[in-house]
Tab-separated table of C-alpha atoms in Angstrom:
chain	number	residue	atom	x	y	z
A	1	ALA	CA	148.539	78.396	175.808
A	2	TYR	CA	145.069	80.112	175.795
A	3	ALA	CA	145.314	81.233	171.741
A	4	ARG	CA	146.656	77.415	171.162
A	5	GLN	CA	143.330	76.282	172.515
A	6	TYR	CA	140.585	78.932	171.414
A	7	GLN	CA	141.937	80.980	168.608
A	8	CYS	CA	145.239	79.770	166.255
A	9	GLY	CA	147.532	77.262	167.227
A	10	VAL	CA	150.321	79.186	167.999
A	11	ALA	CA	153.426	76.522	167.866
A	12	THR	CA	155.812	74.719	170.114
A	13	VAL	CA	158.638	75.275	171.683
A	14	GLU	CA	159.456	72.710	169.834
A	15	GLU	CA	158.232	73.525	166.862
A	16	VAL	CA	159.868	76.295	166.489
A	17	ARG	CA	162.714	74.641	167.372
A	18	GLN	CA	162.654	72.421	164.789
A	19	ASN	CA	161.086	74.940	161.866
A	20	PRO	CA	162.471	77.619	161.079
A	21	ASN	CA	160.288	78.503	158.459
A	22	VAL	CA	157.979	78.547	161.631
A	23	PRO	CA	156.765	82.963	162.239
A	24	PHE	CA	158.957	83.184	166.078
A	25	TYR	CA	157.222	86.678	167.978
A	26	PHE	CA	158.388	87.279	171.451
A	27	PHE	CA	156.835	89.141	173.637
A	28	LEU	CA	159.161	90.893	176.573
A	29	ARG	CA	157.329	92.421	179.778
A	30	ASN	CA	159.746	95.127	181.722
A	31	PRO	CA	161.772	92.276	184.418
A	32	TYR	CA	161.522	94.748	186.911
A	33	GLU	CA	157.671	95.305	186.624
A	34	ARG	CA	157.439	91.269	185.813
A	35	LEU	CA	159.986	90.964	189.300
A	36	ARG	CA	156.730	92.933	191.066
A	37	ALA	CA	153.877	91.533	189.844
A	38	ALA	CA	155.805	87.847	190.618
A	39	TRP	CA	156.485	89.427	194.059
A	40	ALA	CA	152.791	90.466	194.925
A	41	TYR	CA	150.781	87.545	192.953
A	42	HIS	CA	152.586	85.088	195.244
A	43	ASN	CA	152.530	87.133	198.585
A	44	SER	CA	148.697	87.110	197.776
A	45	GLN	CA	147.490	83.896	197.253
A	46	ALA	CA	147.557	80.622	198.827
A	47	ILE	CA	150.480	79.435	196.544
A	48	SER	CA	154.125	80.951	198.428
A	49	LEU	CA	157.199	81.196	196.832
A	50	PRO	CA	159.537	78.795	197.237
A	51	ALA	CA	159.981	77.241	200.433
A	52	HIS	CA	162.860	78.966	202.005
A	53	LEU	CA	161.708	81.819	201.061
A	54	GLY	CA	157.677	81.643	202.167
A	55	ARG	CA	156.318	84.828	202.529
A	56	ALA	CA	159.142	87.274	201.833
A	57	SER	CA	158.483	89.864	201.963
A	58	TRP	CA	160.066	92.555	199.184
A	59	THR	CA	163.427	93.289	200.158
A	60	GLU	CA	163.523	89.463	201.247
A	61	PHE	CA	162.679	88.677	197.832
A	62	CYS	CA	165.472	90.796	196.135
A	63	ASP	CA	168.025	89.828	198.344
A	64	ALA	CA	167.394	86.548	197.268
A	65	VAL	CA	166.706	87.120	193.683
A	66	LEU	CA	169.982	88.016	193.852
A	67	ALA	CA	171.856	85.964	195.872
A	68	GLY	CA	170.478	83.627	192.840
A	69	VAL	CA	166.905	81.687	193.870
A	70	MET	CA	165.259	81.961	190.119
A	71	ASP	CA	161.705	80.418	189.421
A	72	HIS	CA	159.877	80.249	185.911
A	73	HIS	CA	157.907	83.264	186.810
A	74	TRP	CA	160.639	85.759	187.437
A	75	ALA	CA	163.423	83.902	185.684
A	76	PRO	CA	165.368	86.012	182.702
A	77	GLN	CA	162.825	86.183	179.655
A	78	ILE	CA	165.633	86.237	176.933
A	79	GLU	CA	168.265	83.379	177.313
A	80	GLY	CA	167.251	80.438	176.476
A	81	LEU	CA	164.469	80.897	173.764
A	82	ALA	CA	164.617	78.150	170.962
A	83	ARG	CA	165.998	80.771	168.999
A	84	GLU	CA	166.258	84.076	168.057
A	85	PRO	CA	162.982	85.367	167.601
A	86	ASP	CA	161.279	87.178	164.227
A	87	GLU	CA	160.682	90.146	166.412
A	88	VAL	CA	160.302	90.998	169.617
A	89	PHE	CA	157.470	93.103	171.257
A	90	GLN	CA	156.043	94.462	174.872
A	91	PHE	CA	153.836	92.818	177.087
A	92	GLU	CA	152.193	95.302	177.927
A	93	ARG	CA	151.201	96.320	174.537
A	94	VAL	CA	150.113	92.957	173.460
A	95	GLY	CA	146.232	93.427	173.853
A	96	ARG	CA	146.602	95.528	170.564
A	97	VAL	CA	149.166	94.194	168.896
A	98	TRP	CA	147.724	90.477	169.162
A	99	PRO	CA	145.007	91.198	166.624
A	100	ASP	CA	147.515	92.020	164.013
A	101	LEU	CA	149.217	89.248	163.984
A	102	THR	CA	146.495	86.377	164.449
A	103	GLY	CA	143.237	88.131	163.723
A	104	HIS	CA	141.847	87.354	167.159
A	105	GLU	CA	141.654	89.113	169.815
A	106	MET	CA	143.145	89.016	173.629
A	107	PRO	CA	141.440	88.773	176.176
A	108	ARG	CA	142.848	89.914	179.881
A	109	LEU	CA	143.689	86.720	181.651
A	110	ASN	CA	145.697	85.885	184.163
A	111	ASP	CA	144.251	90.043	186.550
A	112	VAL	CA	145.677	90.059	189.992
A	113	LYS	CA	144.852	92.760	191.487
A	114	SER	CA	147.468	92.410	194.439
A	115	SER	CA	149.354	95.501	195.731
A	116	LYS	CA	152.974	95.629	194.466
A	117	PRO	CA	155.679	96.851	196.310
A	118	VAL	CA	156.892	100.480	195.934
A	119	GLU	CA	160.127	100.483	197.493
A	120	GLN	CA	162.804	101.315	194.293
A	121	TYR	CA	165.436	98.264	197.037
A	122	ARG	CA	168.683	97.100	195.258
A	123	ARG	CA	166.870	98.881	191.197
A	124	THR	CA	170.484	99.247	190.075
A	125	GLU	CA	171.489	95.505	190.992
A	126	LEU	CA	167.902	93.655	189.591
A	127	GLU	CA	168.325	95.803	186.636
A	128	GLN	CA	171.644	94.585	185.988
A	129	LEU	CA	170.627	91.088	186.452
A	130	TYR	CA	167.945	91.905	184.144
A	131	TRP	CA	170.044	93.767	181.411
A	132	LEU	CA	169.732	91.962	178.481
A	133	ASP	CA	165.933	91.442	178.788
A	134	LEU	CA	166.323	95.416	179.701
A	135	GLU	CA	167.542	95.459	176.505
A	136	PHE	CA	165.610	94.202	173.990
A	137	TRP	CA	162.325	95.720	175.983
A	138	GLU	CA	163.562	98.273	175.042
A	139	ASP	CA	163.783	97.935	172.157
A	140	ALA	CA	161.069	95.858	171.549
A	141	GLU	CA	157.754	97.765	169.671
């Protein structure tokens, strides 16, 4: 949204779907780190997780996600894309890659300093849930 508004006319989902000539670069965040960040953000803000979770502990959150509780903040990222990306980049590298793609710097936005859980609770199962995202993330530049 920032890039679309201030920088370089980033295409909308509909434009990407309708025109195969529109370049489609996808920035994929490490799914386990994304899950940890979503939990930390929701538990540190005035907002909370979906109503039935309230302010869930990390273990309660993991249990809920593995039971099928999804939200766009932690749902798998690769499934349901507008089309296959021309190139996939690791989101963690967006600050280094963005200027090469657009000619503009990308400021650090939404920098929340909440503490993330260090416990590896059900990590193997979570990584199995996000296996496709992990596969693309590991292969990304």
